[in-house]
Coordinates of C-alpha atoms in Angstrom, one line a residue:
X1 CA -119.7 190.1 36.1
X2 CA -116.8 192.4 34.8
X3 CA -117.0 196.0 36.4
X4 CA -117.9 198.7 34.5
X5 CA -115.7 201.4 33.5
X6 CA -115.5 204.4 34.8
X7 CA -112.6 206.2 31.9
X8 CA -111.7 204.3 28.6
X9 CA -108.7 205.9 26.8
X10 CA -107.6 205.1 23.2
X11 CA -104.7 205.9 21.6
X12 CA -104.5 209.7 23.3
X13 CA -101.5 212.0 21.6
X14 CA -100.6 215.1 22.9
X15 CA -98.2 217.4 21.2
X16 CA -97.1 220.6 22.3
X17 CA -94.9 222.2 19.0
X18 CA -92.5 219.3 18.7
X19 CA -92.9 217.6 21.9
X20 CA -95.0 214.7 22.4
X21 CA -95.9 214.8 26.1
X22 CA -98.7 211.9 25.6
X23 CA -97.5 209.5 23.2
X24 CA -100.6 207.0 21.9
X25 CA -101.8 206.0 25.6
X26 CA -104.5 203.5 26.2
X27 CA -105.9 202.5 29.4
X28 CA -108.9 202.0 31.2
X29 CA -110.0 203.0 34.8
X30 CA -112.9 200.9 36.3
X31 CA -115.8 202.3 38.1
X32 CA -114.8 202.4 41.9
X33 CA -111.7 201.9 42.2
X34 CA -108.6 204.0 43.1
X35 CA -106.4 204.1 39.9
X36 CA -102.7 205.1 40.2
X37 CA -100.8 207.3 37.5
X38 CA -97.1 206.9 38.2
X39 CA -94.5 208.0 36.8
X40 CA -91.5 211.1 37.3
X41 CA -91.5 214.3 36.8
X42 CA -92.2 215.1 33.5
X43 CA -93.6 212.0 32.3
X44 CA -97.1 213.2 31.0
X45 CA -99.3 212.9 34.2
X46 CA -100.9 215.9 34.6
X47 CA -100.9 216.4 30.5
X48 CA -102.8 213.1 30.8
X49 CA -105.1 214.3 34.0
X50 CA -105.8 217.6 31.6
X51 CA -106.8 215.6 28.1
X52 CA -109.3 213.5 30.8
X53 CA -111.0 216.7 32.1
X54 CA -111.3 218.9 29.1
X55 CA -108.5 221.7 30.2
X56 CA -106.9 220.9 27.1
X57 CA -107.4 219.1 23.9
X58 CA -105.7 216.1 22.7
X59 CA -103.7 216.0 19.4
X60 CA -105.2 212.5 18.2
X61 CA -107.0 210.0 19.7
X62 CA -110.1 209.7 21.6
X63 CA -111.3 208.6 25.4
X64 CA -114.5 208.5 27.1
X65 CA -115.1 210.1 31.0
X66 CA -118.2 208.8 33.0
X67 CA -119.4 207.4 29.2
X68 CA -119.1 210.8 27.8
X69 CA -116.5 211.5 24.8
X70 CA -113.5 214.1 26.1
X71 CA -114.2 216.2 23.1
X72 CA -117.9 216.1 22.0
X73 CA -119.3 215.9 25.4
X74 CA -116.7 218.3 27.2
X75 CA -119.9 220.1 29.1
X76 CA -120.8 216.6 30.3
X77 CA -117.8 215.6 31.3
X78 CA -116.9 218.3 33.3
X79 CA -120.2 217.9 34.8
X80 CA -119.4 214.3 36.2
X81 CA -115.9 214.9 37.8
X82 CA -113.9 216.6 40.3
X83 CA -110.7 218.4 40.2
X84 CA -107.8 218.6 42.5
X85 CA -104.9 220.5 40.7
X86 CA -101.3 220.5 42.0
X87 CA -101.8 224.5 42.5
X88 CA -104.9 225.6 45.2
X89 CA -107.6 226.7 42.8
X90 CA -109.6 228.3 45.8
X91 CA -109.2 231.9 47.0
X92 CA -107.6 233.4 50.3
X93 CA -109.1 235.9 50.8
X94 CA -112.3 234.4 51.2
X95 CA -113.7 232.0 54.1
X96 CA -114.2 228.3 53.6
X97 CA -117.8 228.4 54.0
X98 CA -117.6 231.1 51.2
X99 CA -115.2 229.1 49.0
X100 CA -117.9 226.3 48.9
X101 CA -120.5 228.2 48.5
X102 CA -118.6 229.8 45.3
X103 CA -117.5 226.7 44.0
X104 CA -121.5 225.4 44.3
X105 CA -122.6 228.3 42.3
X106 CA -120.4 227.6 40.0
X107 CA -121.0 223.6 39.5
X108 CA -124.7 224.3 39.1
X109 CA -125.5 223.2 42.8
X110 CA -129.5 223.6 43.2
X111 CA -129.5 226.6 45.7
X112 CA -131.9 225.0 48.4
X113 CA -128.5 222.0 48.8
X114 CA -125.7 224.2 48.9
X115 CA -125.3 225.0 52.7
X116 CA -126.4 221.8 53.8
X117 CA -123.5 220.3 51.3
X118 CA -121.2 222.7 52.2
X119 CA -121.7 221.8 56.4
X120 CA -121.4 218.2 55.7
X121 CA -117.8 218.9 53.8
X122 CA -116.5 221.2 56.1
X123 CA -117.7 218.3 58.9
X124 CA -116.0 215.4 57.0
X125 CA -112.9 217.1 56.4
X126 CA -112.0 218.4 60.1
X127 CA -112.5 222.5 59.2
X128 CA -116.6 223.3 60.5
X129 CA -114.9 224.8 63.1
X130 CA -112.9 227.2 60.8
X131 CA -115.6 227.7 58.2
X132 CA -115.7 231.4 58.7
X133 CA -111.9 231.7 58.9
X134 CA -109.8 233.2 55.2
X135 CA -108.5 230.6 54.0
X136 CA -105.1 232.4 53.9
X137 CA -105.2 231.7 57.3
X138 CA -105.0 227.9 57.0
X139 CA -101.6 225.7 57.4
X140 CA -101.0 224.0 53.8
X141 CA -102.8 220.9 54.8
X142 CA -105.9 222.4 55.2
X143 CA -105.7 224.1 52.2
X144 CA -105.4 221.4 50.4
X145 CA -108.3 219.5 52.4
X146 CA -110.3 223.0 51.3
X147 CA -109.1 222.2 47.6
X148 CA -111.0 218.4 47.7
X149 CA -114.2 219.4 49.2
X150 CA -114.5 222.5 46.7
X151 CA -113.9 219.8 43.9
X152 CA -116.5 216.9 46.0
X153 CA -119.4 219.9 46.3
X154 CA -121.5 218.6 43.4
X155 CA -121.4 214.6 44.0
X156 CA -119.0 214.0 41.2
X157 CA -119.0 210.7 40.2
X158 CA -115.2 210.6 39.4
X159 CA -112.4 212.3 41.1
X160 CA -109.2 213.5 39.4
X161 CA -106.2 214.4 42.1
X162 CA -102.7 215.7 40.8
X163 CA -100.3 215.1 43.2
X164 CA -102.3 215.4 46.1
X165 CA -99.8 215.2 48.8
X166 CA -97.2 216.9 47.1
X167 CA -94.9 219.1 49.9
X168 CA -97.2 218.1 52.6
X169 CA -96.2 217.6 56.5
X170 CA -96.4 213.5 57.4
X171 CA -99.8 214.0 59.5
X172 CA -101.1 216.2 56.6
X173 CA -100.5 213.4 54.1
X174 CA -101.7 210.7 56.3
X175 CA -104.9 212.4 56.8
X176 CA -105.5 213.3 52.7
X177 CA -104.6 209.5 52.1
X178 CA -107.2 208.1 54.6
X179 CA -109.9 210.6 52.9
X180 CA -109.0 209.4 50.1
X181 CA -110.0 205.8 51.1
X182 CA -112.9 206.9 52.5
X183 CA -113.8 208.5 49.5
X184 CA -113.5 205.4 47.8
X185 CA -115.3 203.6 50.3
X186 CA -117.8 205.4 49.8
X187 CA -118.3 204.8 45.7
X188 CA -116.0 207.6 44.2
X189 CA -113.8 206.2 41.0
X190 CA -110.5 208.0 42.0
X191 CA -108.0 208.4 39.4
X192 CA -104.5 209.4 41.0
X193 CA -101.6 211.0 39.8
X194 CA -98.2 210.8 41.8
X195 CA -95.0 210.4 42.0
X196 CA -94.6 209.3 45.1
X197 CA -94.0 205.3 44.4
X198 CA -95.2 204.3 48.3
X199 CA -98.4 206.3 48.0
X200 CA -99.9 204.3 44.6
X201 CA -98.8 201.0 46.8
X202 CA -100.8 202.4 50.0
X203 CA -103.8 203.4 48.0
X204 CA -104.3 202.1 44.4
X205 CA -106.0 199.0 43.1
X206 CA -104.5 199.1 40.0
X207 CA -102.0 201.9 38.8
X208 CA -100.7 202.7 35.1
X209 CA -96.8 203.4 34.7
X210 CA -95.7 206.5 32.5
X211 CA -92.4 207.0 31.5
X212 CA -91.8 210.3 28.5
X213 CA -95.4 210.5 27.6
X214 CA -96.1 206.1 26.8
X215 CA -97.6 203.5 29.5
X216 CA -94.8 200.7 30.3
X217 CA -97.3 198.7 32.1
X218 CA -100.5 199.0 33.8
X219 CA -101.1 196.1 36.8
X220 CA -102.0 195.9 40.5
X221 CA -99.6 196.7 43.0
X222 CA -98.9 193.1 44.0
X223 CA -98.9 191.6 40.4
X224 CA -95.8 194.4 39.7
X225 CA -94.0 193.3 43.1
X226 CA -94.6 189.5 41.8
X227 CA -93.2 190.3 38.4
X228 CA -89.5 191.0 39.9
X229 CA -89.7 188.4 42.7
X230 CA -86.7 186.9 40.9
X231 CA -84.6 189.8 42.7
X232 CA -84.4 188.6 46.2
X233 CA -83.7 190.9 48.8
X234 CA -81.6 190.7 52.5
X235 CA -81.9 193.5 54.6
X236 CA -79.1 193.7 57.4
X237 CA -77.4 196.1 59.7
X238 CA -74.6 195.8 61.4
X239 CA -72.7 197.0 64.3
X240 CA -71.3 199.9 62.6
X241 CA -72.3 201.0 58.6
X242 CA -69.0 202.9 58.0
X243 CA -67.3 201.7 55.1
X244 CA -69.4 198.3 54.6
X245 CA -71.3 199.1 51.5
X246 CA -67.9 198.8 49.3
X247 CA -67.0 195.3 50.8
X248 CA -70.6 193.8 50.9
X249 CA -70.5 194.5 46.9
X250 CA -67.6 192.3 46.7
X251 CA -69.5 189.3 48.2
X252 CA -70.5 186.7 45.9
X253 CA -74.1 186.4 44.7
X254 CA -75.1 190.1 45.1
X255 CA -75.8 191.7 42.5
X256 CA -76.5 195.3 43.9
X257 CA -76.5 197.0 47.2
X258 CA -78.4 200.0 48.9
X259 CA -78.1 201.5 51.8
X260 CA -81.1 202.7 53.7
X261 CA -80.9 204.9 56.8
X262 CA -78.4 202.5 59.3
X263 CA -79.2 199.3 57.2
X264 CA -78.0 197.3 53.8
X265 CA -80.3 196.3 51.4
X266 CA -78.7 193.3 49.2
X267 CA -80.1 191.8 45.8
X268 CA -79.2 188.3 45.9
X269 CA -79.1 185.7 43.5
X270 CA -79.7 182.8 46.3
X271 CA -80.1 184.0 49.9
X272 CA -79.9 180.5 51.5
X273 CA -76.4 180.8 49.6
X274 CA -76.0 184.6 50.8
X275 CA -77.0 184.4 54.1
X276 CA -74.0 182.2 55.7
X277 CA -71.8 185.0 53.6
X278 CA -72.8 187.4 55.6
X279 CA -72.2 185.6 58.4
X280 CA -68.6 185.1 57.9
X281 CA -68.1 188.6 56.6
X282 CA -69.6 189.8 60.5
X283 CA -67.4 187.4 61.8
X284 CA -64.3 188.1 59.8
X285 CA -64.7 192.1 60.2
X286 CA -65.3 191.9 63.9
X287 CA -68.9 193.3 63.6
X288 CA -72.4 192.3 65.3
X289 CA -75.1 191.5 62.6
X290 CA -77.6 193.6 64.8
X291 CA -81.2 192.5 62.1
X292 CA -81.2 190.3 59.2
X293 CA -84.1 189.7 57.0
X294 CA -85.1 188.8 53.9
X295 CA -87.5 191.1 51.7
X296 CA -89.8 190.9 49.1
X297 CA -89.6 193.2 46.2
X298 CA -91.2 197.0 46.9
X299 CA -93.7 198.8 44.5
X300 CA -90.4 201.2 44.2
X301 CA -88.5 197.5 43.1
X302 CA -91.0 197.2 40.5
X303 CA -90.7 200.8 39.1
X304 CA -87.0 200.7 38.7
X305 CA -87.1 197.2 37.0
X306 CA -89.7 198.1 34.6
X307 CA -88.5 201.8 33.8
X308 CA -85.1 202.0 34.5
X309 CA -85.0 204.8 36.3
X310 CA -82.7 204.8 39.7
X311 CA -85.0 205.1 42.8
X312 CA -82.3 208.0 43.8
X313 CA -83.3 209.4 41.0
X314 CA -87.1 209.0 42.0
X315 CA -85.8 210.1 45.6
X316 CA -84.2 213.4 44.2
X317 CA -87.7 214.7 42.7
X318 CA -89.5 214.3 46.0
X319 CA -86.8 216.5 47.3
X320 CA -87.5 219.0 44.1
X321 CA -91.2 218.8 44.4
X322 CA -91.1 219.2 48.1
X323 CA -89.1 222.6 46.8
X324 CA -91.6 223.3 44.9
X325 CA -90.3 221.8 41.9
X326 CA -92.4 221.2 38.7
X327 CA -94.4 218.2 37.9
X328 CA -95.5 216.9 34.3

């Protein structure tokens, strides 16, 4: 029995004078699963995550949240889902406990529920302890913990998160991530925007590729990684990396070469054929092959074979959103 779904999108256009940051996009997100919106700064993401939640309205087109129409059931939409933007939406100068209880007022929470839901939040995201702490107070990880359960205080049935991990710390992100899947676990449709190519593969069922406001492709994880398994892959390193990467392009069968941290990543034609290559090229330089293995394609793989774009590239806006660069 097919699964419901949870969002169905039709041909959604977004102009803004000239520019067409959604351009015709249709997709659909099923009810309960995490759904990935990748794509690079820019692309349409959060124009898209907007349209979806009724903070702004589309050009053309049409799509349907939690069954209710975007546009002639806006009040009913916004009553089904939550809301994590890129930029904290809760207040500093307030506690937690009084940020919850705000943001329950404000959903329509029935009065005699709103501590006891507030208590089990603050529980399930680490912070009871700190309830009656300012915000303002909190490291950026918590805020953004505080930012979740503000949008989770009414039971939505469908949770929209914009770059969720953006310019976190490595434990902070860890820990969003695994709420994320226990959100999930627990029957909340997730809808996911991000740039960050490992965190769709970590946590998405299914994700959606946007590149200047169109869908390329919209797959799981492992079907994308399948669809480029003709690129195979050797990862080796070497005794020393200093002025290999040059020479290992000249080998025959590889097409393209990267290097990550003290290692070479090769894209082979035939790595039975490779393989002994490389073995003569350690012998005939001198060198130690210190690992050798052979890889399958990467989510990141996919993304650059199916949009073009260079994975530096896709490297370089981490780096700029870490800075607090902006995202589209």
């Amino acid at each position: 029995m097919p699964l419901e779904s949870a969002i169905e999108v039709s041909n959604l256009t977004k102009y803004y004078g000239d520019l067409c940051a959604v351009d015709h996009v249709n997709f659909e997100v099923k009810k309960g699963e995490i759904f990935g919106f990748l794509g690079p700064n820019g692309a349409g993401k959060t124009t898209t995550l907007r349209l979806l939640t009724g903070l702004t309205k589309p050009t053309s087109g049409s799509a349907k949240v939690a069954g209710h129409d975007i546009m002639a059931e806006s009040i009913k939409v916004r009553e089904c889902v939550g809301v994590v933007p890129e930029v904290s939406n809760i207040y500093d100068e307030m506690s937690a406990w009084d940020n919850l209880i705000f943001a329950s007022q404000l959903y329509g929470v029935p009065n005699d529920q709103r501590a006891e839901r507030a208590n089990e939040l603050l529980g399930l995201f680490g912070l009871y302890e700190r309830r009656m702490n300012r915000v303002g107070t909190f490291s950026r990880g918590m805020k953004r913990r505080m930012t979740i359960a503000a949008a989770l205080i009414h039971k939505p049935s469908i949770l929209f998160l914009d770059e969720p991990t953006t310019g976190l710390d490595v434990q902070s992100s860890r820990m969003i991530r695994n709420l994320i899947k226990e959100l999930n676990k627990s029957g909340s449709t997730v809808f996911l925007t991000t740039h960050y190519i490992e965190e769709a593969d970590q946590l998405c069922q299914r994700v959606a590729i946007i590149s200047q406001g169109r869908i390329v492709t919209v797959d799981s994880p492992e079907k994308l990684k399948v669809s480029v398994e003709k690129h195979q892959i050797i990862e080796v390193s070497f005794s020393q990396v200093e002025d290999l990467e040059r020479r290992l392009t000249d080998l025959n069968y590889v097409n393209k070469i990267t290097q990550v941290g003290d290692k070479f990543r090769l894209h082979v034609e035939n790595t039975s054929e490779a393989i002994p290559l490389l073995v003569d090229f350690a012998r005939e330089n001198e060198l130690k092959i210190m690992s050798i293995n052979t890889l399958k394609p990467s989510l990141e793989d996919a993304f650059v074979e199916i949009t073009g774009i260079a994975a530096e590239a896709m490297a370089s806006e981490k780096e700029q959103a870490k800075k607090g660069g902006n995202l589209g």
